[in-house]
Amino acid sequence: MSETGPIGVVLGSGLGAFADTLCRSSAMFYADIPGWPLSTAIGHPGRLVSGKVGSADVIVLAGRAHLYEGYTPKQVTFGIYELARRGVRRLILTNAAGGINLAYRPGQLVLISDHINLLGVNPLTGPNDEAVGPRFPDMSDAYSRAFREIAREVGESLGLTLPEGVYAAVPGPSYETPAEIRYLRAIGADLVGMSTVPETIAANYLGMKVLGISCVTNMAAGMNGQKLVHEEVLETGEQVKETLVALLGAVIPRLIS
Ligand code: HPA
C-alpha cells in the first residue's frame, strides 16, 4: 500500500473496461465477499479488482447496486464502506447519465461539480457512530474542487475538454418524462442518473475526497424526440470506454502526488 492508501474507483453502467487495464491485478467476485449485495443490472459484472496504475494502488469496484433494484440505501453504499475498510481515502465515482445541459453531447465526459439528491433517502439515516463519521457531514465540497482541477488539467493534456455539471439523482427505474427533465433543468441540474449520490454521501461521511465523472450516454428525455433505451446507454458506454480508460489512467497517478 502506498503512503496515501489505495485509490478507489467505482465503474458505472457499461464502463467496466478500466478494471481490465490494471497491472498486477487480482479480482474477487462480490458474491465471495461476505455481506455484499449482489447486482442484477445488465452491464454490471460485479467484481472487486485490486491492482496498480503506475505506482498507485487502486481498488476498482466494477458494478454497483442501485436503489431501483430494491436494495436499501445502506446496501447500495456497502462497497464504499468496504473500500474504507481497505484504506481508501480518495475515490473516483463514474456513472452513465442523461445529458440535460443543452451544450452536452452523447459520449461526452463531464466532471460532477455538485449534486441534487432527489432519491428521497439518505444512506446515513439511522443511529450514528461518531467514531466512524459525523452525524451531520459537510457536503459543500462533496466533489473535491482540487480533484476536479487535476482532472481538467489531465483532460486537457489528452485533448479532452471536460466541462463541469450538477448531477441530479432520481430513483428510476423508469426514465424521466420530458416535463421532469424541464423541471430538473430549472432547478439547476446538468445531468440525471440513478446512482452515485448515496455513494458520494457515504464517502464524504467516511472522510474521502471524491472525483465524480459522468459519461453522457444519451440526451435526457424529450430533448431529441428519441425514445430512451438502456441499450443506447450501454452502447455509448462502449464507445467512450477507451477515452474513460485513458482519462482514469492519467488522472490516478496525479491524485497520489
Ligand atoms: N436518465 C436517468 N438515468 C440515466 C439516463 C437518463 O437519461 N441515462 C443514463 N442513466
Short mmCIF file of N, CA and C and ligand atoms in Angstrom, two decimals, residues 13 95-100 167-168 170 172-176 181 184 191-195 215-221 228-230 233, ligand 1:
data_model
loop_
_atom_site.label_atom_id
_atom_site.label_comp_id
_atom_site.label_asym_id
_atom_site.label_seq_id
_atom_site.Cartn_x
_atom_site.Cartn_y
_atom_site.Cartn_z
N SER A 13 -22.51 1.83 -15.32
CA SER A 13 -23.10 1.02 -16.40
C SER A 13 -22.30 1.08 -17.68
N ASN A 95 -20.24 7.23 -13.71
CA ASN A 95 -21.60 6.78 -13.99
C ASN A 95 -21.98 7.10 -15.43
N ALA A 96 -23.07 6.46 -15.84
CA ALA A 96 -23.74 6.82 -17.09
C ALA A 96 -24.85 7.78 -16.72
N ALA A 97 -25.00 8.84 -17.49
CA ALA A 97 -26.00 9.84 -17.13
C ALA A 97 -26.67 10.38 -18.39
N GLY A 98 -27.89 10.86 -18.20
CA GLY A 98 -28.57 11.57 -19.27
C GLY A 98 -28.11 13.02 -19.26
N GLY A 99 -27.89 13.58 -20.43
CA GLY A 99 -27.46 14.98 -20.53
C GLY A 99 -28.66 15.91 -20.55
N ILE A 100 -28.70 16.84 -19.62
CA ILE A 100 -29.77 17.84 -19.55
C ILE A 100 -29.28 19.17 -20.13
N TYR A 167 -25.18 17.00 -10.99
CA TYR A 167 -25.82 15.70 -11.22
C TYR A 167 -27.05 15.56 -10.32
N ALA A 168 -28.19 15.33 -10.93
CA ALA A 168 -29.41 15.07 -10.15
C ALA A 168 -29.64 13.57 -10.10
N VAL A 170 -32.13 10.51 -9.39
CA VAL A 170 -33.54 10.14 -9.31
C VAL A 170 -33.61 8.62 -9.07
N GLY A 172 -35.46 6.19 -10.46
CA GLY A 172 -35.70 5.24 -11.53
C GLY A 172 -36.68 4.18 -11.05
N PRO A 173 -36.76 3.01 -11.71
CA PRO A 173 -36.03 2.66 -12.92
C PRO A 173 -36.65 3.24 -14.20
N SER A 174 -37.87 3.77 -14.14
CA SER A 174 -38.38 4.40 -15.37
C SER A 174 -37.53 5.63 -15.65
N TYR A 175 -37.28 5.89 -16.91
CA TYR A 175 -36.59 7.13 -17.27
C TYR A 175 -37.53 8.30 -16.97
N GLU A 176 -36.98 9.50 -17.01
CA GLU A 176 -37.76 10.68 -16.68
C GLU A 176 -38.75 11.00 -17.81
N ILE A 181 -37.64 16.45 -16.96
CA ILE A 181 -36.35 16.97 -17.41
C ILE A 181 -36.36 18.50 -17.42
N LEU A 184 -35.92 19.47 -13.88
CA LEU A 184 -34.54 19.27 -13.42
C LEU A 184 -33.63 20.38 -13.94
N LEU A 191 -27.12 17.04 -15.44
CA LEU A 191 -27.04 15.61 -15.70
C LEU A 191 -28.09 14.92 -14.84
N VAL A 192 -28.57 13.76 -15.31
CA VAL A 192 -29.50 12.99 -14.48
C VAL A 192 -29.12 11.53 -14.53
N GLY A 193 -29.21 10.89 -13.37
CA GLY A 193 -28.88 9.47 -13.29
C GLY A 193 -29.49 8.84 -12.05
N MET A 194 -29.24 7.55 -11.91
CA MET A 194 -29.90 6.77 -10.84
C MET A 194 -28.90 6.20 -9.84
N SER A 195 -27.74 6.82 -9.72
CA SER A 195 -26.72 6.25 -8.82
C SER A 195 -25.90 7.37 -8.19
N CYS A 215 -20.48 9.95 -17.74
CA CYS A 215 -20.46 9.76 -19.18
C CYS A 215 -21.87 10.03 -19.68
N VAL A 216 -22.01 11.05 -20.51
CA VAL A 216 -23.33 11.38 -21.07
C VAL A 216 -23.64 10.33 -22.12
N THR A 217 -24.47 9.36 -21.75
CA THR A 217 -24.74 8.26 -22.67
C THR A 217 -25.88 8.59 -23.63
N ASN A 218 -26.69 9.57 -23.25
CA ASN A 218 -27.85 9.95 -24.08
C ASN A 218 -28.29 11.34 -23.66
N MET A 219 -28.95 12.04 -24.57
CA MET A 219 -29.58 13.27 -24.15
C MET A 219 -30.87 12.89 -23.41
N ALA A 220 -31.21 13.67 -22.38
CA ALA A 220 -32.31 13.31 -21.50
C ALA A 220 -33.65 13.34 -22.25
N ALA A 221 -34.66 12.77 -21.61
CA ALA A 221 -35.97 12.57 -22.25
C ALA A 221 -36.52 13.86 -22.84
N LEU A 228 -35.83 6.60 -25.01
CA LEU A 228 -34.64 6.18 -24.27
C LEU A 228 -34.66 4.67 -24.08
N VAL A 229 -33.55 4.06 -24.43
CA VAL A 229 -33.43 2.62 -24.21
C VAL A 229 -32.08 2.32 -23.54
N HIS A 230 -32.10 1.35 -22.63
CA HIS A 230 -30.90 1.02 -21.87
C HIS A 230 -29.75 0.59 -22.80
N VAL A 233 -27.60 3.37 -23.69
CA VAL A 233 -26.71 3.73 -22.58
C VAL A 233 -25.46 2.85 -22.62
N1 HPA B 1 -31.89 9.20 -17.04
C1 HPA B 1 -31.58 8.60 -15.88
N2 HPA B 1 -30.52 7.80 -15.74
C2 HPA B 1 -29.74 7.62 -16.81
C3 HPA B 1 -30.01 8.23 -18.05
C4 HPA B 1 -31.14 9.06 -18.17
O1 HPA B 1 -31.46 9.64 -19.22
N3 HPA B 1 -29.01 7.85 -18.90
C5 HPA B 1 -28.18 7.04 -18.20
N4 HPA B 1 -28.61 6.90 -16.94
#
